[in-house]
Amino acid sequence: MSAPQVVVHRDKELMAKAAAARLITKIVDAQAARGSASVVLTGGRNGNGLLAAVAEAPARDAVDWTRLDLWWGDERFAPDGDPERNYTQAREVLLDSVPLNPARVHPMPPSDGRYGKDADAAAEAYADELAAAAGPEDHGPVPSFDVLLLGVGPDTHVASLFPELPAVYEQERTVVGVHGAPKPPPTRTSLTLPAIRAAREVWLLAAGADKANAAAIALSGAGEVQAPAAGARGRSRTLWLLDEAAAAQLPRGLYPPASA
Ligand SMILES: O=C(O)[C@H](O)[C@@H](O)[C@H](O)[C@H](O)COP(=O)(O)O
């Protein structure tokens, strides 16, 4: 697993724009090298802020949207179209504005779909979908995602893996149902840490003073059960994208400011 790299931007708006430019370039390079790209999206303000910045980016259409596979790191277990769903929010800020191939967009199941209100069955079905998309060259029963995006909660949660709750202990399954999540809604589906760690690159997004403590804890050697963000590592790269407010409590030697 790769050691975390930290890049700090002046504020959350610049962080979103810089992360969007970085993501576009990563996708374009992956498509040039392998003919397609695979990205895992996340929910929350920073995740959606990045997607909104991609939508406005001058280089947006350098991406061949028809050859992009989109997955989700977690989902609020709600009916299809519910405004609370990460999929609904991603569609609003970006996905409905670009020519994606619907067959390559993989939302996690809603609570009014084939699996009804059974979040565990929905999680198992998504794990099967991931396994079906994995190839012999992949590291386990998930595709080798080019970039797996994660927001970071003030309690250091990532996806729907919350400190000390059962899902963060999962080492076998790639997707689990989450019950009693402290961040509403309480029922969710989420990739597990082993699935997250199958990604080539993991990018963690955190902006705002309310994330400063979480970033400092996760980047100062905390264990993954107490600080799930600490366990979110990519095979070849782990990148923390912060604004200065979220970086305020980091040990000084950890980074030079990336933008004045
Ligand atoms: O479903 C969710 O809510 C997200 O996937 C969650 O993991 C989010 O990324 C963090 O809570 C950070 O959210 P903010 O960026 O809004 O602080």
Short mmCIF file of C-alpha atoms and ligand atoms in Angstrom, two decimals:
data_model
loop_
_atom_site.label_atom_id
_atom_site.label_comp_id
_atom_site.label_asym_id
_atom_site.label_seq_id
_atom_site.Cartn_x
_atom_site.Cartn_y
_atom_site.Cartn_z
CA MET A 1 0.00 0.00 0.00
CA SER A 2 1.21 3.49 -0.84
CA ALA A 3 2.10 6.05 1.82
CA PRO A 4 -0.15 9.11 1.85
CA GLN A 5 0.83 12.15 -0.19
CA VAL A 6 -0.67 15.49 0.88
CA VAL A 7 -1.51 18.40 -1.41
CA VAL A 8 -2.99 21.53 0.15
CA HIS A 9 -4.89 24.24 -1.70
CA ARG A 10 -5.86 27.74 -0.56
CA ASP A 11 -9.59 27.05 -0.12
CA LYS A 12 -12.29 24.51 -0.93
CA GLU A 13 -13.22 26.10 -4.25
CA LEU A 14 -9.64 25.95 -5.53
CA MET A 15 -9.28 22.42 -4.14
CA ALA A 16 -12.34 21.31 -6.11
CA LYS A 17 -11.10 22.91 -9.33
CA ALA A 18 -7.59 21.50 -8.92
CA ALA A 19 -8.93 18.05 -8.08
CA ALA A 20 -11.21 18.21 -11.11
CA ALA A 21 -8.28 19.06 -13.40
CA ARG A 22 -6.29 16.25 -11.82
CA LEU A 23 -9.14 13.76 -12.31
CA ILE A 24 -9.71 14.74 -15.95
CA THR A 25 -6.01 14.26 -16.69
CA LYS A 26 -5.96 10.90 -14.91
CA ILE A 27 -8.96 9.67 -16.90
CA VAL A 28 -7.52 10.91 -20.21
CA ASP A 29 -4.20 9.18 -19.48
CA ALA A 30 -5.91 5.92 -18.50
CA GLN A 31 -8.03 5.96 -21.64
CA ALA A 32 -4.95 6.61 -23.78
CA ALA A 33 -3.07 3.78 -22.10
CA ARG A 34 -5.81 1.15 -21.75
CA GLY A 35 -8.74 2.30 -23.85
CA SER A 36 -11.01 2.97 -20.88
CA ALA A 37 -10.98 4.31 -17.32
CA SER A 38 -12.67 3.30 -14.09
CA VAL A 39 -13.57 5.77 -11.32
CA VAL A 40 -15.35 5.30 -8.00
CA LEU A 41 -17.42 8.30 -6.92
CA THR A 42 -18.23 9.41 -3.42
CA GLY A 43 -21.03 11.43 -1.89
CA GLY A 44 -20.98 14.53 0.27
CA ARG A 45 -20.14 18.18 -0.30
CA ASN A 46 -16.53 17.68 -1.36
CA GLY A 47 -17.29 14.73 -3.62
CA ASN A 48 -20.12 16.61 -5.32
CA GLY A 49 -18.03 19.79 -5.37
CA LEU A 50 -15.39 17.97 -7.36
CA LEU A 51 -17.98 16.67 -9.85
CA ALA A 52 -19.46 20.15 -10.23
CA ALA A 53 -15.96 21.46 -10.96
CA VAL A 54 -15.47 18.73 -13.58
CA ALA A 55 -18.73 19.84 -15.22
CA GLU A 56 -17.36 23.40 -15.51
CA ALA A 57 -13.78 22.42 -16.39
CA PRO A 58 -12.46 23.74 -19.76
CA ALA A 59 -10.89 20.32 -20.48
CA ARG A 60 -14.04 18.37 -19.53
CA ASP A 61 -14.60 16.93 -22.96
CA ALA A 62 -11.08 15.70 -23.35
CA VAL A 63 -12.58 12.73 -21.50
CA ASP A 64 -14.19 10.11 -23.73
CA TRP A 65 -17.27 9.78 -21.52
CA THR A 66 -18.46 6.74 -23.47
CA ARG A 67 -15.41 4.79 -22.26
CA LEU A 68 -15.66 5.60 -18.56
CA ASP A 69 -16.81 3.07 -15.96
CA LEU A 70 -18.38 4.70 -12.89
CA TRP A 71 -18.92 2.96 -9.57
CA TRP A 72 -19.85 4.23 -6.10
CA GLY A 73 -17.96 3.90 -2.85
CA ASP A 74 -21.15 4.10 -0.85
CA GLU A 75 -24.81 4.96 -1.12
CA ARG A 76 -27.59 6.05 1.12
CA PHE A 77 -30.14 3.20 1.05
CA ALA A 78 -33.13 5.15 -0.29
CA PRO A 79 -35.61 4.87 -3.16
CA ASP A 80 -34.42 5.47 -6.73
CA GLY A 81 -34.45 9.20 -7.49
CA ASP A 82 -34.40 10.15 -3.83
CA PRO A 83 -32.52 13.50 -3.55
CA GLU A 84 -30.51 12.05 -0.68
CA ARG A 85 -28.92 9.37 -2.88
CA ASN A 86 -25.31 9.99 -3.94
CA TYR A 87 -26.28 8.74 -7.41
CA THR A 88 -29.08 11.33 -7.68
CA GLN A 89 -26.73 14.12 -6.62
CA ALA A 90 -23.96 13.02 -9.00
CA ARG A 91 -26.43 12.99 -11.88
CA GLU A 92 -27.58 16.49 -11.05
CA VAL A 93 -24.12 18.05 -10.88
CA LEU A 94 -22.41 16.18 -13.74
CA LEU A 95 -23.58 12.80 -15.03
CA ASP A 96 -26.72 14.00 -16.82
CA SER A 97 -24.61 16.58 -18.70
CA VAL A 98 -22.08 14.20 -20.28
CA PRO A 99 -22.55 11.39 -22.84
CA LEU A 100 -21.87 8.39 -20.60
CA ASN A 101 -22.59 4.84 -21.74
CA PRO A 102 -25.40 3.84 -19.34
CA ALA A 103 -24.12 0.25 -19.37
CA ARG A 104 -20.90 1.49 -17.79
CA VAL A 105 -22.56 3.44 -14.96
CA HIS A 106 -23.06 1.25 -11.88
CA PRO A 107 -25.12 2.86 -9.12
CA MET A 108 -25.61 0.89 -5.93
CA PRO A 109 -29.16 -0.59 -5.68
CA PRO A 110 -31.95 1.64 -4.31
CA SER A 111 -34.27 0.58 -1.50
CA ASP A 112 -37.23 0.23 -3.90
CA GLY A 113 -35.45 -2.03 -6.39
CA ARG A 114 -35.13 -5.80 -6.84
CA TYR A 115 -33.80 -6.24 -3.29
CA GLY A 116 -36.49 -4.24 -1.60
CA LYS A 117 -35.52 -2.90 1.79
CA ASP A 118 -32.81 -5.51 2.30
CA ALA A 119 -29.60 -3.45 2.33
CA ASP A 120 -27.50 -6.57 2.92
CA ALA A 121 -28.93 -8.24 -0.19
CA ALA A 122 -28.36 -5.02 -2.16
CA ALA A 123 -24.75 -4.95 -0.96
CA GLU A 124 -24.24 -8.58 -1.95
CA ALA A 125 -25.64 -7.89 -5.41
CA TYR A 126 -23.24 -4.99 -5.87
CA ALA A 127 -20.35 -7.19 -4.78
CA ASP A 128 -21.41 -9.68 -7.45
CA GLU A 129 -21.52 -6.87 -10.04
CA LEU A 130 -18.00 -5.80 -9.08
CA ALA A 131 -16.73 -9.39 -9.23
CA ALA A 132 -18.27 -9.85 -12.68
CA ALA A 133 -16.40 -6.75 -13.87
CA ALA A 134 -13.05 -7.92 -12.46
CA GLY A 135 -10.49 -9.49 -14.76
CA PRO A 136 -7.64 -11.96 -14.21
CA GLU A 137 -5.20 -9.06 -13.97
CA ASP A 138 -7.18 -7.45 -11.14
CA HIS A 139 -6.34 -7.74 -7.47
CA GLY A 140 -9.30 -9.66 -6.15
CA PRO A 141 -13.03 -9.60 -6.92
CA VAL A 142 -13.18 -5.94 -7.90
CA PRO A 143 -11.92 -4.10 -11.00
CA SER A 144 -8.63 -2.19 -10.64
CA PHE A 145 -10.19 1.23 -10.30
CA ASP A 146 -7.98 3.97 -11.72
CA VAL A 147 -9.16 6.45 -9.08
CA LEU A 148 -11.31 5.82 -6.03
CA LEU A 149 -12.61 9.09 -4.58
CA LEU A 150 -13.49 9.49 -0.90
CA GLY A 151 -14.80 12.33 1.17
CA VAL A 152 -13.66 12.32 4.81
CA GLY A 153 -16.04 12.82 7.71
CA PRO A 154 -15.15 14.89 10.80
CA ASP A 155 -15.01 11.55 12.65
CA THR A 156 -12.55 10.21 10.00
CA HIS A 157 -15.18 8.03 8.29
CA VAL A 158 -14.81 7.32 4.58
CA ALA A 159 -17.57 5.94 2.35
CA SER A 160 -19.96 4.54 4.97
CA LEU A 161 -17.23 3.03 7.10
CA PHE A 162 -17.58 4.65 10.51
CA PRO A 163 -15.11 4.32 13.39
CA GLU A 164 -15.56 1.11 15.40
CA LEU A 165 -18.80 0.09 13.59
CA PRO A 166 -18.95 -3.47 12.12
CA ALA A 167 -18.34 -2.53 8.47
CA VAL A 168 -14.85 -1.18 9.14
CA TYR A 169 -13.77 -4.58 10.51
CA GLU A 170 -14.82 -6.43 7.31
CA GLN A 171 -11.82 -8.07 5.66
CA GLU A 172 -13.51 -10.60 3.34
CA ARG A 173 -16.57 -9.08 1.65
CA THR A 174 -16.13 -6.15 -0.78
CA VAL A 175 -19.52 -4.52 -0.16
CA VAL A 176 -21.64 -4.55 2.99
CA GLY A 177 -24.89 -3.19 4.28
CA VAL A 178 -24.46 -0.54 6.98
CA HIS A 179 -27.04 -0.16 9.74
CA GLY A 180 -27.17 2.53 12.39
CA ALA A 181 -24.77 4.88 10.64
CA PRO A 182 -24.20 8.01 12.75
CA LYS A 183 -24.44 10.16 9.60
CA PRO A 184 -28.05 10.07 8.35
CA PRO A 185 -29.55 8.16 6.77
CA PRO A 186 -28.74 5.28 9.09
CA THR A 187 -29.01 2.55 6.45
CA ARG A 188 -26.41 2.49 3.70
CA THR A 189 -24.36 0.24 1.45
CA SER A 190 -20.60 0.66 1.31
CA LEU A 191 -17.39 -0.68 -0.15
CA THR A 192 -15.17 -2.16 2.54
CA LEU A 193 -11.51 -1.31 3.15
CA PRO A 194 -10.26 -4.35 1.19
CA ALA A 195 -12.29 -3.18 -1.82
CA ILE A 196 -11.03 0.40 -1.43
CA ARG A 197 -7.45 -0.84 -1.26
CA ALA A 198 -7.84 -2.67 -4.60
CA ALA A 199 -7.83 0.73 -6.34
CA ARG A 200 -4.71 1.89 -8.11
CA GLU A 201 -5.14 5.34 -6.61
CA VAL A 202 -7.21 6.50 -3.64
CA TRP A 203 -7.87 10.24 -3.39
CA LEU A 204 -9.29 11.62 -0.14
CA LEU A 205 -10.99 15.01 -0.26
CA ALA A 206 -11.31 17.16 2.86
CA ALA A 207 -12.00 20.87 3.06
CA GLY A 208 -12.96 23.08 5.96
CA ALA A 209 -11.89 23.54 9.58
CA ASP A 210 -14.29 20.79 10.66
CA LYS A 211 -12.02 18.27 8.91
CA ALA A 212 -8.71 19.45 10.41
CA ASN A 213 -8.83 17.09 13.38
CA ALA A 214 -9.84 14.12 11.22
CA ALA A 215 -7.03 14.76 8.74
CA ALA A 216 -4.46 15.09 11.53
CA ILE A 217 -5.62 11.88 13.22
CA ALA A 218 -5.76 9.85 10.01
CA LEU A 219 -2.35 11.09 8.84
CA SER A 220 -0.61 10.65 12.16
CA GLY A 221 -0.61 6.88 12.35
CA ALA A 222 -4.05 6.10 13.81
CA GLY A 223 -5.45 2.62 13.26
CA GLU A 224 -8.10 2.01 10.61
CA VAL A 225 -10.76 0.86 13.05
CA GLN A 226 -10.55 4.06 15.08
CA ALA A 227 -9.87 6.17 11.95
CA PRO A 228 -11.18 4.47 8.77
CA ALA A 229 -9.60 7.18 6.58
CA ALA A 230 -6.21 5.89 7.76
CA GLY A 231 -6.94 2.55 6.11
CA ALA A 232 -7.95 4.06 2.76
CA ARG A 233 -4.82 3.45 0.74
CA GLY A 234 -4.28 2.90 -2.99
CA ARG A 235 -2.01 0.23 -4.44
CA SER A 236 0.18 2.78 -6.20
CA ARG A 237 -0.99 6.13 -4.77
CA THR A 238 -2.80 7.59 -1.77
CA LEU A 239 -3.47 11.28 -2.21
CA TRP A 240 -5.00 13.61 0.35
CA LEU A 241 -6.43 16.75 -1.26
CA LEU A 242 -7.04 19.38 1.40
CA ASP A 243 -7.65 23.06 1.73
CA GLU A 244 -5.59 25.07 4.20
CA ALA A 245 -8.35 24.99 6.83
CA ALA A 246 -8.45 21.19 6.81
CA ALA A 247 -4.64 21.02 6.87
CA ALA A 248 -4.29 23.38 9.84
CA GLN A 249 -3.55 20.66 12.41
CA LEU A 250 -1.20 18.55 10.28
CA PRO A 251 2.37 18.14 11.50
CA ARG A 252 4.30 20.87 9.68
CA GLY A 253 6.80 18.61 7.97
CA LEU A 254 4.04 16.74 6.14
CA TYR A 255 3.64 19.12 3.18
CA PRO A 256 4.58 22.46 1.65
CA PRO A 257 1.45 24.48 0.66
CA ALA A 258 0.61 23.58 -2.96
CA SER A 259 -0.87 26.95 -3.80
CA ALA A 260 -0.30 30.36 -2.23
O1 LIG B 1 -22.67 9.17 1.69
C1 LIG B 1 -21.93 10.03 2.18
O2 LIG B 1 -22.32 10.89 2.98
C2 LIG B 1 -20.50 10.11 1.74
O3 LIG B 1 -20.09 9.15 0.95
C3 LIG B 1 -19.62 10.34 2.94
O4 LIG B 1 -18.60 9.39 3.09
C4 LIG B 1 -19.01 11.71 2.73
O5 LIG B 1 -18.07 11.65 1.66
C5 LIG B 1 -18.34 12.21 3.99
O6 LIG B 1 -19.28 12.19 5.02
C6 LIG B 1 -17.82 13.64 3.78
O7 LIG B 1 -18.91 14.45 3.45
P1 LIG B 1 -18.68 16.03 3.22
O8 LIG B 1 -17.70 16.14 2.08
O9 LIG B 1 -20.04 16.58 2.91
O10 LIG B 1 -18.11 16.57 4.52
#
